[in-house]
Tab-separated table of C-alpha atoms in Angstrom:
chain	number	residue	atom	x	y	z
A	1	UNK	CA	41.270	1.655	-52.530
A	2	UNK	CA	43.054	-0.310	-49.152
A	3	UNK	CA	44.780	-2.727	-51.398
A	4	UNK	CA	46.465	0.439	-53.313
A	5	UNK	CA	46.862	2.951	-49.858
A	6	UNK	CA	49.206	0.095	-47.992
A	7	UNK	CA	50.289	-1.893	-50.608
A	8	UNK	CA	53.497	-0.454	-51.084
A	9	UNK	CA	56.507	0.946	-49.065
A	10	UNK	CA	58.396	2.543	-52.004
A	11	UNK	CA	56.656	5.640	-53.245
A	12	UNK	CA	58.168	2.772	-55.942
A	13	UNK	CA	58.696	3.870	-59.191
A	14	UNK	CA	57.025	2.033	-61.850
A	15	UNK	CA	54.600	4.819	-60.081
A	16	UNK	CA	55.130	3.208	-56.759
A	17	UNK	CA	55.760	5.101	-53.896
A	18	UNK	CA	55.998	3.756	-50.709
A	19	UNK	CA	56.029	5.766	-47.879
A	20	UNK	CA	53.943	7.171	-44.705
A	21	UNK	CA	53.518	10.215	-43.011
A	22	UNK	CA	55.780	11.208	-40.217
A	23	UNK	CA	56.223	9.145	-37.204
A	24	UNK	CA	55.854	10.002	-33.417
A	25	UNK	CA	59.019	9.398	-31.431
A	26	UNK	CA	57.720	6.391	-29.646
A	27	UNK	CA	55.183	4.334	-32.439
A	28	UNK	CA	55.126	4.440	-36.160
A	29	UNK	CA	52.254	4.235	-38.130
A	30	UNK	CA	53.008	3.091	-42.022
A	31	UNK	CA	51.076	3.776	-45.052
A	32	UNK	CA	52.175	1.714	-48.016
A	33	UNK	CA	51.710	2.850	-51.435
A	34	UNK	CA	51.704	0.080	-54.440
A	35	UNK	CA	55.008	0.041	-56.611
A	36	UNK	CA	54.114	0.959	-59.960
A	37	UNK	CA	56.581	1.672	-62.133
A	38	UNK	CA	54.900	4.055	-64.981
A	39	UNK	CA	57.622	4.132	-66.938
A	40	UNK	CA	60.843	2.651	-65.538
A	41	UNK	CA	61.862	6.310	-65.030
A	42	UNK	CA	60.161	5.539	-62.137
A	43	UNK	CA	58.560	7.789	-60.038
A	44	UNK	CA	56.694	7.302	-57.494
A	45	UNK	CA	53.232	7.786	-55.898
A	46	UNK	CA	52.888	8.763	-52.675
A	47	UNK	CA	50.448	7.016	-50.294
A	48	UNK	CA	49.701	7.394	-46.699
A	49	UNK	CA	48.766	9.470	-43.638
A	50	UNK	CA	50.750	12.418	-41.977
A	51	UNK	CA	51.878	11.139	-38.522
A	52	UNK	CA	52.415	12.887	-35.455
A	53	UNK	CA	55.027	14.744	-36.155
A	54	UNK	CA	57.037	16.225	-39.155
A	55	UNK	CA	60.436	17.489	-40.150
A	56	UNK	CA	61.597	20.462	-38.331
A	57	UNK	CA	61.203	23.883	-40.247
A	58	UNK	CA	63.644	25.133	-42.145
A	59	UNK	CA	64.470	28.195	-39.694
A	60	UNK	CA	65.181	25.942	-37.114
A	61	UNK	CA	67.413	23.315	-38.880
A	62	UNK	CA	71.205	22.742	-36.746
A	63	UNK	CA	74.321	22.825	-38.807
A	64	UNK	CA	75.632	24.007	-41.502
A	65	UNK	CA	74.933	21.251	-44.031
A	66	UNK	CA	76.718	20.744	-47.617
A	67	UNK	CA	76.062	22.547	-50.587
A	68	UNK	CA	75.029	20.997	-53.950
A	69	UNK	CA	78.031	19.844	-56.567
A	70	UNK	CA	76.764	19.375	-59.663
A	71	UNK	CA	77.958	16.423	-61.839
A	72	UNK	CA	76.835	14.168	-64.648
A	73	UNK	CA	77.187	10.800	-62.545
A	74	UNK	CA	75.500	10.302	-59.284
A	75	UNK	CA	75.337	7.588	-56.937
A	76	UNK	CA	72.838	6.220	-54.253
A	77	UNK	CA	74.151	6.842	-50.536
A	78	UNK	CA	73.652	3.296	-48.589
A	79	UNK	CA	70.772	2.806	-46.570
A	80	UNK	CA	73.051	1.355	-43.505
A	81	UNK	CA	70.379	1.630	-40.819
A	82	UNK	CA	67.547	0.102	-43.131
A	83	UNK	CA	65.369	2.750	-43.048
A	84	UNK	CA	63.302	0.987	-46.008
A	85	UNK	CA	61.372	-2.087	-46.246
A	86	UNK	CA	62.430	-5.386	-47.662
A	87	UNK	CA	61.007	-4.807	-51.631
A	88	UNK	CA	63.002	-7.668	-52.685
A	89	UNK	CA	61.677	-9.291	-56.024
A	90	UNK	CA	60.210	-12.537	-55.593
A	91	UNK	CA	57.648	-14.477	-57.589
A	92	UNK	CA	54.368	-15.498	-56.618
A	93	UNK	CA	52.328	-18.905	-58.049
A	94	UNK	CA	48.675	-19.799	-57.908
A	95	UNK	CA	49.560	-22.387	-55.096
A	96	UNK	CA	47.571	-24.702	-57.849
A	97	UNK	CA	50.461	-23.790	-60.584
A	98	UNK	CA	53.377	-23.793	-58.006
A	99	UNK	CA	55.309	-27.679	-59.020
A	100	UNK	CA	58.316	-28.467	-58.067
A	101	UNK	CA	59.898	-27.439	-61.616
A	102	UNK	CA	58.312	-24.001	-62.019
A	103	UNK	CA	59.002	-23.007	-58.792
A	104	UNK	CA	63.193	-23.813	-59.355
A	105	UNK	CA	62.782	-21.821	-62.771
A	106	UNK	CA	61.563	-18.595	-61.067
A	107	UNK	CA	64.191	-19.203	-58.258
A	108	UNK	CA	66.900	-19.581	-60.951
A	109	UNK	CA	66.117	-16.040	-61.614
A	110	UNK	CA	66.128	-15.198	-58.080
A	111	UNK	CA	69.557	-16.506	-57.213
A	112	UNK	CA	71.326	-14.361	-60.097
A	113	UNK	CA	69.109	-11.517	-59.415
A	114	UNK	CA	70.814	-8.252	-58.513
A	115	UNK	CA	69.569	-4.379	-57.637
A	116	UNK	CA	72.604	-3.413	-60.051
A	117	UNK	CA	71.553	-5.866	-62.754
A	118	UNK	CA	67.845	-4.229	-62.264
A	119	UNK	CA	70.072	-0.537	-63.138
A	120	UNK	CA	71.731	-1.928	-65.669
A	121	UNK	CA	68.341	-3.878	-67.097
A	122	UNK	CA	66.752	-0.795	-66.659
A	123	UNK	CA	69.502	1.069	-68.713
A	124	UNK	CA	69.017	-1.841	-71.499
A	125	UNK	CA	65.123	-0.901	-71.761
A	126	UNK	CA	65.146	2.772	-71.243
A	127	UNK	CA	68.691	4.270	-72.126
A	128	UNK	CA	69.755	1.708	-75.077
A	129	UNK	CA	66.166	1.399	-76.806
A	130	UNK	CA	66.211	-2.417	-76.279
A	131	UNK	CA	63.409	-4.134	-75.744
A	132	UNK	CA	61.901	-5.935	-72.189
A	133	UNK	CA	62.266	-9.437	-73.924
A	134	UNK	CA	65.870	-8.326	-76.061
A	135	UNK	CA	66.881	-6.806	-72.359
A	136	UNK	CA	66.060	-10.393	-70.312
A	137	UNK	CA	67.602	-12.529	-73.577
A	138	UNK	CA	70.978	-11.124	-73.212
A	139	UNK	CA	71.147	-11.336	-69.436
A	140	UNK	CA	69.654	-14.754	-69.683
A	141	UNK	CA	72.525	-15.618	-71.906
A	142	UNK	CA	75.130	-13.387	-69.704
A	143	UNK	CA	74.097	-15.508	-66.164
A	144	UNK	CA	73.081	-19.010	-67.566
A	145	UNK	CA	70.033	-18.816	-66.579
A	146	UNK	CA	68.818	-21.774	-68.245
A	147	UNK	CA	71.337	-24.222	-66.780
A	148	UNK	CA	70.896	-27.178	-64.646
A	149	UNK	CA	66.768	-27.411	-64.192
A	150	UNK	CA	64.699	-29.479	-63.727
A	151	UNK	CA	62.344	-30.897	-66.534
A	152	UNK	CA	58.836	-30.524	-66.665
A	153	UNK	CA	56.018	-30.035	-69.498
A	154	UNK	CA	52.621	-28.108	-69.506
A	155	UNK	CA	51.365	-24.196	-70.055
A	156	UNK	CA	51.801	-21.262	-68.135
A	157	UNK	CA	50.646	-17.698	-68.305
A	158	UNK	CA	53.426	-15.510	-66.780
A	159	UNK	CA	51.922	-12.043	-65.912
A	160	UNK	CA	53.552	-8.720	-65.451
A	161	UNK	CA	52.191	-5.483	-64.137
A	162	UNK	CA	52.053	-2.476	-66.612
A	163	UNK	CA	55.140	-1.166	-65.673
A	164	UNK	CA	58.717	-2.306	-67.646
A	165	UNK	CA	60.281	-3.426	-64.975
A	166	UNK	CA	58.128	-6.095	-64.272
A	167	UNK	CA	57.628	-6.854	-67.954
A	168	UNK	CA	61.572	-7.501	-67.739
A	169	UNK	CA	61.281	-9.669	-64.656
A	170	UNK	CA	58.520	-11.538	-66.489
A	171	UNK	CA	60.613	-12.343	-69.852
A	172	UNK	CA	63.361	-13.973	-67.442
A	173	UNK	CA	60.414	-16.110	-65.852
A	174	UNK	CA	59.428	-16.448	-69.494
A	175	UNK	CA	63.128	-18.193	-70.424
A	176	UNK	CA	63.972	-19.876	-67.428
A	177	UNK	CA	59.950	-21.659	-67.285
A	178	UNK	CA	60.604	-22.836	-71.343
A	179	UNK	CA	64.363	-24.068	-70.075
A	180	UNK	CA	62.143	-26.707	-68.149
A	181	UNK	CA	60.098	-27.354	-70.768
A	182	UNK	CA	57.116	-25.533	-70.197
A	183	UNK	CA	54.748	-23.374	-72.943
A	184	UNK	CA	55.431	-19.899	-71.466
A	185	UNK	CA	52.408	-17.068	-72.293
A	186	UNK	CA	53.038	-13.331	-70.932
A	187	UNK	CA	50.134	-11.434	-69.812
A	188	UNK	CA	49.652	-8.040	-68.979
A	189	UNK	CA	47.169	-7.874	-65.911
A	190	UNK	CA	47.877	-4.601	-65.061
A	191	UNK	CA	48.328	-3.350	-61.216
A	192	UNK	CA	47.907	-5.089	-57.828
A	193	UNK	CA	44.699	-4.598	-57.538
A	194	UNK	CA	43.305	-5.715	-60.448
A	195	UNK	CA	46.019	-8.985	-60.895
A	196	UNK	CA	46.003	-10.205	-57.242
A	197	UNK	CA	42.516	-11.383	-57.490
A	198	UNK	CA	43.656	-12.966	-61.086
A	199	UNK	CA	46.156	-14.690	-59.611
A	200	UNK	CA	43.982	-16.580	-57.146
A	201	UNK	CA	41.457	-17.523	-59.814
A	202	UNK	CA	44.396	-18.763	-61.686
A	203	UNK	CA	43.372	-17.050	-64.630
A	204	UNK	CA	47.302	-16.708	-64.934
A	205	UNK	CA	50.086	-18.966	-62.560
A	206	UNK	CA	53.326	-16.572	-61.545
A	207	UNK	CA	53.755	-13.012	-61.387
A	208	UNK	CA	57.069	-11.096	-60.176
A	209	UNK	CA	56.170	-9.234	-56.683
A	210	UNK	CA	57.736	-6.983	-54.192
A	211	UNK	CA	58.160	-8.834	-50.644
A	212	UNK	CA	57.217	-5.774	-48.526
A	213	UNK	CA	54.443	-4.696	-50.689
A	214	UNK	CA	53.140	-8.127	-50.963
A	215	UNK	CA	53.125	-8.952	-47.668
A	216	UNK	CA	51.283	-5.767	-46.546
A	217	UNK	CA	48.427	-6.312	-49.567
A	218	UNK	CA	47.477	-9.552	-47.827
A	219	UNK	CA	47.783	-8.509	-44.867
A	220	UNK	CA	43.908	-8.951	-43.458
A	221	UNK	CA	43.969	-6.363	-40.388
A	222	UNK	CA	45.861	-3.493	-42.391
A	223	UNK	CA	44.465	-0.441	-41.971
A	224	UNK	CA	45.056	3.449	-42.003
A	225	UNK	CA	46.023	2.705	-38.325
A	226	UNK	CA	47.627	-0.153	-38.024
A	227	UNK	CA	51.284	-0.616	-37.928
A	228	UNK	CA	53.338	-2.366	-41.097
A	229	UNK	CA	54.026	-6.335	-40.282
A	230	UNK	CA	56.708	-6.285	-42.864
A	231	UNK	CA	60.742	-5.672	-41.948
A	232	UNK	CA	63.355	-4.514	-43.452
A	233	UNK	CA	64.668	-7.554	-42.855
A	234	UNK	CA	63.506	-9.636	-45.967
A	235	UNK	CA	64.116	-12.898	-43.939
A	236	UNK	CA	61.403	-11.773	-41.466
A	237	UNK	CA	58.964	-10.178	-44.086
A	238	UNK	CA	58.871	-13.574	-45.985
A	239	UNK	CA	58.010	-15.198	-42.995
A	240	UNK	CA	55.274	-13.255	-42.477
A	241	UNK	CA	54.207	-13.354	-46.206
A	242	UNK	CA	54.188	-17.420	-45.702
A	243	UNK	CA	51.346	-17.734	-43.830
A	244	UNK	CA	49.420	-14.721	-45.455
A	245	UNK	CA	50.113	-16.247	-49.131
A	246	UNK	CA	48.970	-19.933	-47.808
A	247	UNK	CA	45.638	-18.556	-47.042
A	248	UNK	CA	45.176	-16.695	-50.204
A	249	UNK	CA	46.197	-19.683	-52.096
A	250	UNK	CA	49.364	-18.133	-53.059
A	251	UNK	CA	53.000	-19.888	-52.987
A	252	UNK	CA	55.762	-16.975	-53.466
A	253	UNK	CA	59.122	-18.247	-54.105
A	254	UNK	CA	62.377	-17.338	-52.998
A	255	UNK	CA	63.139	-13.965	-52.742
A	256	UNK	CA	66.004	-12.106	-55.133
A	257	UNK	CA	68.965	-10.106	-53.597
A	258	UNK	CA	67.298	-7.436	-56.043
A	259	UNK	CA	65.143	-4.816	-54.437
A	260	UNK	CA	63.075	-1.831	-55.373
A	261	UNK	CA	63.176	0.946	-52.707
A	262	UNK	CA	63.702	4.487	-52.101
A	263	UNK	CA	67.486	5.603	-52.941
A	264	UNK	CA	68.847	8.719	-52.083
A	265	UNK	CA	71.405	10.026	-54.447
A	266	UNK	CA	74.079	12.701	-54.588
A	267	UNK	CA	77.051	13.478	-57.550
A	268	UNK	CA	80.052	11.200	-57.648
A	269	UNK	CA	81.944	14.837	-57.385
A	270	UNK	CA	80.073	15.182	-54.123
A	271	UNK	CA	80.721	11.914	-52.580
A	272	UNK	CA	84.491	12.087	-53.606
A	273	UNK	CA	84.531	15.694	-52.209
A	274	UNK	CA	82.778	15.308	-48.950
A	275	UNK	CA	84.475	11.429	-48.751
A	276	UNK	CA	80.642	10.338	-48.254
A	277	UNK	CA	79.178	6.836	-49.154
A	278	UNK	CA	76.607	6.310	-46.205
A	279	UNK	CA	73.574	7.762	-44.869
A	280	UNK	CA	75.058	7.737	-42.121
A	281	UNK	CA	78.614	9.488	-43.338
A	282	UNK	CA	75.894	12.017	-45.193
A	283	UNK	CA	73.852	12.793	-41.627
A	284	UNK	CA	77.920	13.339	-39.977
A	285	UNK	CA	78.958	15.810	-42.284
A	286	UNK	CA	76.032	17.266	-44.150
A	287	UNK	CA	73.221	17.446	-41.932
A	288	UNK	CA	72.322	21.304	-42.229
A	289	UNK	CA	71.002	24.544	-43.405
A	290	UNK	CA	72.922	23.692	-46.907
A	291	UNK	CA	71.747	20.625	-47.907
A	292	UNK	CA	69.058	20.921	-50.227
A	293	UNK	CA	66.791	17.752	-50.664
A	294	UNK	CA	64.832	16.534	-53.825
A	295	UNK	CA	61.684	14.179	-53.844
A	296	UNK	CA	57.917	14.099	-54.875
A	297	UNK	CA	55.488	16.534	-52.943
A	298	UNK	CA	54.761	13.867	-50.431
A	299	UNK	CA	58.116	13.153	-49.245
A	300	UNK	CA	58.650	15.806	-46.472
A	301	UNK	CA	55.741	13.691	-44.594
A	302	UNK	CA	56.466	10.529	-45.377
A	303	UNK	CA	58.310	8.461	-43.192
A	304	UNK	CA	60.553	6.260	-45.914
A	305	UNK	CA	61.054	10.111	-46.918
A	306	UNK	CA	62.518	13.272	-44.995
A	307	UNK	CA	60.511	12.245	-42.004
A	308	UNK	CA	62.467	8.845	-41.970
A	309	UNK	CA	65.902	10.465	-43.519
A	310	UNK	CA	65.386	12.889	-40.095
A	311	UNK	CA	64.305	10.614	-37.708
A	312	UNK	CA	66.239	7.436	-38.351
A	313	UNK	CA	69.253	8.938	-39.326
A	314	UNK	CA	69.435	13.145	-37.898
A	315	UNK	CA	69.698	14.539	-41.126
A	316	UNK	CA	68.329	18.156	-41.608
A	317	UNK	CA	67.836	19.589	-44.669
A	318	UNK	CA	67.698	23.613	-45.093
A	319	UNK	CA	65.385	23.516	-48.354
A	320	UNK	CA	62.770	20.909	-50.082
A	321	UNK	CA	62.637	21.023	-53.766
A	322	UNK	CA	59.276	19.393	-54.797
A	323	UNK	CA	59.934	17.500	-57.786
A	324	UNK	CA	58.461	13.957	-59.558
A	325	UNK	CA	61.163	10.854	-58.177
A	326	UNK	CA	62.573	10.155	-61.491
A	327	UNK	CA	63.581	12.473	-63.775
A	328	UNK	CA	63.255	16.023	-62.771
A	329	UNK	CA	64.811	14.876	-59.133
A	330	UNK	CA	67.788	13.650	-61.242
A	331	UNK	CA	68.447	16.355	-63.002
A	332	UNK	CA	67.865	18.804	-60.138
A	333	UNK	CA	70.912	17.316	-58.418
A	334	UNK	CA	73.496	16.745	-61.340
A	335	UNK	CA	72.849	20.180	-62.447
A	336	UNK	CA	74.114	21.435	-58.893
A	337	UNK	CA	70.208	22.716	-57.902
A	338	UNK	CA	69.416	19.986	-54.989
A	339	UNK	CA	72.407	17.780	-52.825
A	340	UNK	CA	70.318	15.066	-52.577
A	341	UNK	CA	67.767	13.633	-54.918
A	342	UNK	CA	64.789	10.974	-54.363
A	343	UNK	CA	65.058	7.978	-57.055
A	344	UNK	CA	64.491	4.142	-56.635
A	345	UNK	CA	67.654	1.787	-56.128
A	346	UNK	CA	66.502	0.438	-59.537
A	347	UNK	CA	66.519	3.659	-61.438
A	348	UNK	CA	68.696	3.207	-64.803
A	349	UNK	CA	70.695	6.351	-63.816
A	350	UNK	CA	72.516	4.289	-61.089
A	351	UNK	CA	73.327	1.879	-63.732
A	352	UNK	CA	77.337	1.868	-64.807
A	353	UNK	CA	78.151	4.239	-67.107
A	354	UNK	CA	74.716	6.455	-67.485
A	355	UNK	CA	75.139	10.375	-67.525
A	356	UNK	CA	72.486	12.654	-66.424
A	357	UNK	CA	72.037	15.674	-67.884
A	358	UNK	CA	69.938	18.873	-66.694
């Protein structure tokens, strides 16, 4: 299934995993695998190719690296050199459904959009029991959501991919759309691949999406092969989803400061210990025989994985602990088993307050 092997850069949760196999030195070839969250625990799917060339062995890893410290809290090291793609939420019409008025609901949503409201959304759904629609009333309510737009009558069919974060993104389309004035249905349509086609027949009008994966589903010439045409740069990935989405008959709108990527996460206790907050500050002081990494099977070839963690930034990990992206990853590096673990920037454990336990 194409539409499924490059649709995605984030192994992304909901099931999605983005990522590619390693990249040679001088060219990078990208895979992208569809983000599908499963269950908001998210974990992700690995798509793609093995490149050129890997991660080195673990005999042959430089430095001493920094062992695991165990803690109940962790939090996600900054991607400073934007190793991943540009999986910002933004909506996508039926260019048929996209007026004026709907499209300044969904933007509404876009504008007070954050990754740490998607944690703490997230924690809403999966930690307090709430759910999607009780989740998107309160923050609604919390960001005023519903002020200031424009009116406008007539139906809509909002649809959401079976995964609870975009059930949750859908419910705030749901408010904001009925603000205006409009009669708001929800649909489940499933994944990408079934719900793209949907959406061109119109057979529902707006549908949350992920920039990066987006733009490399429509992308005509993708291939096994071919290089990614979206950025990390979300400015430049929209452009190229403009055209792309024109053809299809597709309008997306604007794009949320909220995005669904890889995150790579250590203790609080570590970060305070080794004075770490970076990627960068991680591959300075931690790169090494040590350091232990956690992610899905995949991730030692995939290049938004171990291949990109080595290549983009030098870091060197001593040992690979194969584990699922959500939970068991988690859990593997509060209970002082793995330094770093694999999760998605919208994972409810990086939401305030949330305690992992092993």
């Amino acid at each position: 299934m194409r539409e499924l092997a490059r649709a995605q850069l984030r192994f992304h949760i909901h099931n999605s995993a983005h990522k590619v196999g390693p990249m040679s030195p001088k060219k990078v070839k990208i895979l992208f695998a569809m983000p599908v969250i499963a269950a908001l625990a998210i974990t992700l799917a690995a798509c793609g190719k093995a490149g050129s060339s890997g991660t080195t062995p673990a005999d042959e890893v430089k430095g001493k690296g920094c062992a695991p410290v165990a803690g109940d809290t962790l939090v996600a090291l900054k991607d400073d050199k934007h190793l991943q793609a540009s999986e910002n939420i933004v909506a996508v019409f039926n260019a048929k459904a996209a007026d004026k008025a709907a499209v300044a609901a969904v933007d509404a949503v876009a504008a007070k959009l954050t990754t740490k409201d998607l944690n703490n959304l997230a924690k809403a759904v999966d930690v307090d029991r709430k759910s999607p629609s009780e989740a998107a009333t309160a923050f609604a309510k919390d960001k005023s959501l519903t002020s200031g737009l424009d009116k406008a009558s007539g139906s809509l069919t909002v649809g959401h991919a079976n995964f609870s974060e975009s059930e949750i993104i859908s419910n705030l389309y749901k408010i904001t759309l009925e603000a205006s004035g409009y009669t708001v249905k929800l649909k489940d349509v499933g994944n990408r691949e079934t719900y793209l086609p949907s959406l061109k027949d119109n057979e529902f009008q707006v549908i949350p999406e992920y920039a990066a994966s987006l733009t490399e589903a429509l992308n005509p010439k993708a291939s096994a092969d071919s290089d990614p045409i979206a950025s990390s740069d979300v400015d430049k990935t929209m452009k190229t989803l403009a055209p792309l989405a024109k053809k299809a008959g597709l309008k997306p709108g604007k794009p949320a400061a909220a995005a669904n990527s890889n995150a790579y996460v250590v203790t609080k206790k570590f970060a305070k210990e080794h004075k770490v907050s970076t990627l960068s500050d991680f591959a300075k002081k931690c790169s090494g025989k040590a350091s232990v990494l956690a992610g899905p099977p995949e991730c030692p070839k995939r290049l938004y994985c171990q291949v990109g963690l080595e290549q983009k930034y030098g870091i060197q990990f001593g040992k690979f602990n194969s584990l699922d992206i959500g939970t068991a990853s988690k859990q593997s590096v509060a209970t002082g088993e793995s330094t770093v673990g694999t999760l998605t920037t919208t994972d409810s454990a990086l939401a305030d307050g949330v305690k992992v336990t092993g």
